[in-house]
């Protein structure tokens, strides 16, 4: 069932939609411009289509303005992936709305932990603040991630 807040509607994303593909490219360009290649963990189109992945797009009318995904790491642990909002809607609660949607879905799936990886450089600081506001704390690298000076891992207990 789609989630709506103000003018934003979140629904399962159609990864063949050129508007979604364009937003994904913008997301990847930002990650690549602000981290060395070995530290870019943003997923491309193929990565978002895996069986353990659920991808959502956020719409403002007919315009895709944001995206986010949830990856199942194991039956009790999920990972936030591919969070991105257009600059035009930043400051209107779009990222908060998408993250709240992902957290709600993680709870519905029974995950006990929700984690993420993001960059360390200043470009990513607004994301750090968003995640902290939603109960995420810095943690050691998990899954495929390693401490490399450019990646920041965060996690939250879903019981909190």
GROMACS .gro file of C-alpha atoms in nm:
model
  160
    1UNK     CA    1   0.000   0.000   0.000
    2UNK     CA    2   0.147   0.342  -0.094
    3UNK     CA    3   0.240   0.585   0.182
    4UNK     CA    4   0.155   0.953   0.140
    5UNK     CA    5   0.272   1.261   0.336
    6UNK     CA    6   0.188   1.609   0.213
    7UNK     CA    7   0.239   1.581  -0.162
    8UNK     CA    8   0.483   1.289  -0.141
    9UNK     CA    9   0.371   0.939  -0.232
   10UNK     CA   10   0.595   0.637  -0.180
   11UNK     CA   11   0.540   0.325  -0.386
   12UNK     CA   12   0.739   0.030  -0.515
   13UNK     CA   13   0.976   0.172  -0.775
   14UNK     CA   14   0.966   0.063  -1.138
   15UNK     CA   15   1.334   0.027  -1.222
   16UNK     CA   16   1.255   0.044  -1.594
   17UNK     CA   17   1.108   0.396  -1.560
   18UNK     CA   18   1.349   0.648  -1.719
   19UNK     CA   19   1.266   0.905  -1.447
   20UNK     CA   20   1.376   0.662  -1.176
   21UNK     CA   21   1.685   0.564  -1.373
   22UNK     CA   22   1.778   0.933  -1.404
   23UNK     CA   23   1.743   0.984  -1.027
   24UNK     CA   24   1.954   0.675  -0.964
   25UNK     CA   25   2.225   0.815  -1.195
   26UNK     CA   26   2.221   1.144  -1.003
   27UNK     CA   27   2.265   0.948  -0.680
   28UNK     CA   28   2.556   0.746  -0.822
   29UNK     CA   29   2.725   1.058  -0.964
   30UNK     CA   30   2.715   1.223  -0.619
   31UNK     CA   31   2.863   0.915  -0.452
   32UNK     CA   32   3.136   0.881  -0.716
   33UNK     CA   33   3.226   1.251  -0.700
   34UNK     CA   34   3.267   1.244  -0.322
   35UNK     CA   35   3.436   0.911  -0.250
   36UNK     CA   36   3.718   0.713  -0.406
   37UNK     CA   37   3.598   0.433  -0.635
   38UNK     CA   38   3.693   0.162  -0.383
   39UNK     CA   39   3.459   0.323  -0.126
   40UNK     CA   40   3.150   0.376  -0.342
   41UNK     CA   41   2.897   0.122  -0.221
   42UNK     CA   42   2.591   0.277  -0.387
   43UNK     CA   43   2.398   0.022  -0.587
   44UNK     CA   44   2.344   0.050  -0.960
   45UNK     CA   45   2.030  -0.061  -1.143
   46UNK     CA   46   2.131  -0.428  -1.137
   47UNK     CA   47   2.215  -0.419  -0.767
   48UNK     CA   48   1.871  -0.285  -0.681
   49UNK     CA   49   1.701  -0.575  -0.856
   50UNK     CA   50   1.833  -0.851  -0.631
   51UNK     CA   51   1.592  -1.090  -0.460
   52UNK     CA   52   1.679  -0.959  -0.111
   53UNK     CA   53   1.604  -0.599  -0.216
   54UNK     CA   54   1.288  -0.386  -0.204
   55UNK     CA   55   1.311  -0.052  -0.383
   56UNK     CA   56   1.074   0.244  -0.343
   57UNK     CA   57   1.037   0.569  -0.534
   58UNK     CA   58   0.891   0.887  -0.386
   59UNK     CA   59   0.673   1.101  -0.605
   60UNK     CA   60   0.551   1.460  -0.594
   61UNK     CA   61   0.273   1.439  -0.850
   62UNK     CA   62   0.434   1.306  -1.168
   63UNK     CA   63   0.789   1.389  -1.059
   64UNK     CA   64   1.009   1.132  -0.890
   65UNK     CA   65   1.177   1.320  -0.604
   66UNK     CA   66   1.336   1.050  -0.395
   67UNK     CA   67   1.418   0.688  -0.352
   68UNK     CA   68   1.523   0.434  -0.095
   69UNK     CA   69   1.566   0.060  -0.061
   70UNK     CA   70   1.571  -0.207   0.204
   71UNK     CA   71   1.797  -0.509   0.174
   72UNK     CA   72   1.752  -0.818   0.388
   73UNK     CA   73   2.090  -0.921   0.529
   74UNK     CA   74   1.941  -1.206   0.733
   75UNK     CA   75   1.597  -1.273   0.886
   76UNK     CA   76   1.666  -1.031   1.174
   77UNK     CA   77   1.883  -0.766   1.006
   78UNK     CA   78   1.809  -0.521   0.725
   79UNK     CA   79   2.015  -0.257   0.549
   80UNK     CA   80   1.903   0.084   0.423
   81UNK     CA   81   2.028   0.133   0.066
   82UNK     CA   82   2.010   0.399  -0.204
   83UNK     CA   83   1.857   0.681   0.000
   84UNK     CA   84   1.845   0.995  -0.213
   85UNK     CA   85   1.622   1.299  -0.256
   86UNK     CA   86   1.634   1.569  -0.520
   87UNK     CA   87   1.782   1.901  -0.407
   88UNK     CA   88   1.453   2.068  -0.502
   89UNK     CA   89   1.265   1.891  -0.219
   90UNK     CA   90   1.532   1.895   0.050
   91UNK     CA   91   1.412   2.076   0.359
   92UNK     CA   92   1.050   1.962   0.299
   93UNK     CA   93   1.078   1.638   0.494
   94UNK     CA   94   1.118   1.409   0.194
   95UNK     CA   95   1.420   1.218   0.328
   96UNK     CA   96   1.259   1.184   0.671
   97UNK     CA   97   0.945   1.050   0.506
   98UNK     CA   98   1.136   0.790   0.304
   99UNK     CA   99   1.349   0.680   0.600
  100UNK     CA  100   1.039   0.649   0.822
  101UNK     CA  101   0.881   0.432   0.552
  102UNK     CA  102   1.186   0.204   0.542
  103UNK     CA  103   1.196   0.180   0.924
  104UNK     CA  104   0.826   0.092   0.933
  105UNK     CA  105   0.879  -0.179   0.672
  106UNK     CA  106   1.180  -0.318   0.861
  107UNK     CA  107   0.967  -0.343   1.176
  108UNK     CA  108   0.686  -0.512   0.982
  109UNK     CA  109   0.937  -0.771   0.860
  110UNK     CA  110   1.046  -0.840   1.216
  111UNK     CA  111   1.401  -0.712   1.180
  112UNK     CA  112   1.570  -0.658   1.515
  113UNK     CA  113   1.846  -0.441   1.365
  114UNK     CA  114   1.861  -0.194   1.078
  115UNK     CA  115   2.201  -0.077   0.951
  116UNK     CA  116   2.348   0.134   0.675
  117UNK     CA  117   2.671   0.253   0.517
  118UNK     CA  118   2.727   0.607   0.397
  119UNK     CA  119   3.023   0.826   0.315
  120UNK     CA  120   3.231   1.029   0.560
  121UNK     CA  121   3.312   1.347   0.356
  122UNK     CA  122   3.113   1.669   0.411
  123UNK     CA  123   2.881   1.588   0.118
  124UNK     CA  124   2.731   1.312   0.336
  125UNK     CA  125   2.696   1.514   0.660
  126UNK     CA  126   2.324   1.591   0.606
  127UNK     CA  127   2.264   1.215   0.578
  128UNK     CA  128   2.453   1.155   0.904
  129UNK     CA  129   2.227   1.406   1.081
  130UNK     CA  130   1.913   1.247   0.934
  131UNK     CA  131   2.015   0.900   1.045
  132UNK     CA  132   2.111   1.017   1.396
  133UNK     CA  133   1.770   1.186   1.433
  134UNK     CA  134   1.614   0.846   1.364
  135UNK     CA  135   1.813   0.655   1.624
  136UNK     CA  136   2.109   0.533   1.419
  137UNK     CA  137   2.448   0.525   1.587
  138UNK     CA  138   2.795   0.475   1.445
  139UNK     CA  139   2.900   0.110   1.450
  140UNK     CA  140   3.187  -0.106   1.328
  141UNK     CA  141   3.174  -0.216   0.963
  142UNK     CA  142   2.926  -0.498   0.896
  143UNK     CA  143   2.873  -0.735   0.605
  144UNK     CA  144   3.104  -0.652   0.314
  145UNK     CA  145   3.217  -0.314   0.450
  146UNK     CA  146   3.565  -0.241   0.586
  147UNK     CA  147   3.711   0.053   0.774
  148UNK     CA  148   3.868   0.259   0.496
  149UNK     CA  149   3.850   0.622   0.607
  150UNK     CA  150   3.566   0.702   0.365
  151UNK     CA  151   3.282   0.474   0.482
  152UNK     CA  152   3.071   0.529   0.791
  153UNK     CA  153   2.853   0.245   0.917
  154UNK     CA  154   2.553   0.312   1.139
  155UNK     CA  155   2.294   0.088   1.302
  156UNK     CA  156   1.986   0.099   1.522
  157UNK     CA  157   1.807  -0.149   1.740
  158UNK     CA  158   1.453  -0.186   1.608
  159UNK     CA  159   1.317  -0.243   1.958
  160UNK     CA  160   1.402   0.118   2.047
   0.00000   0.00000   0.00000
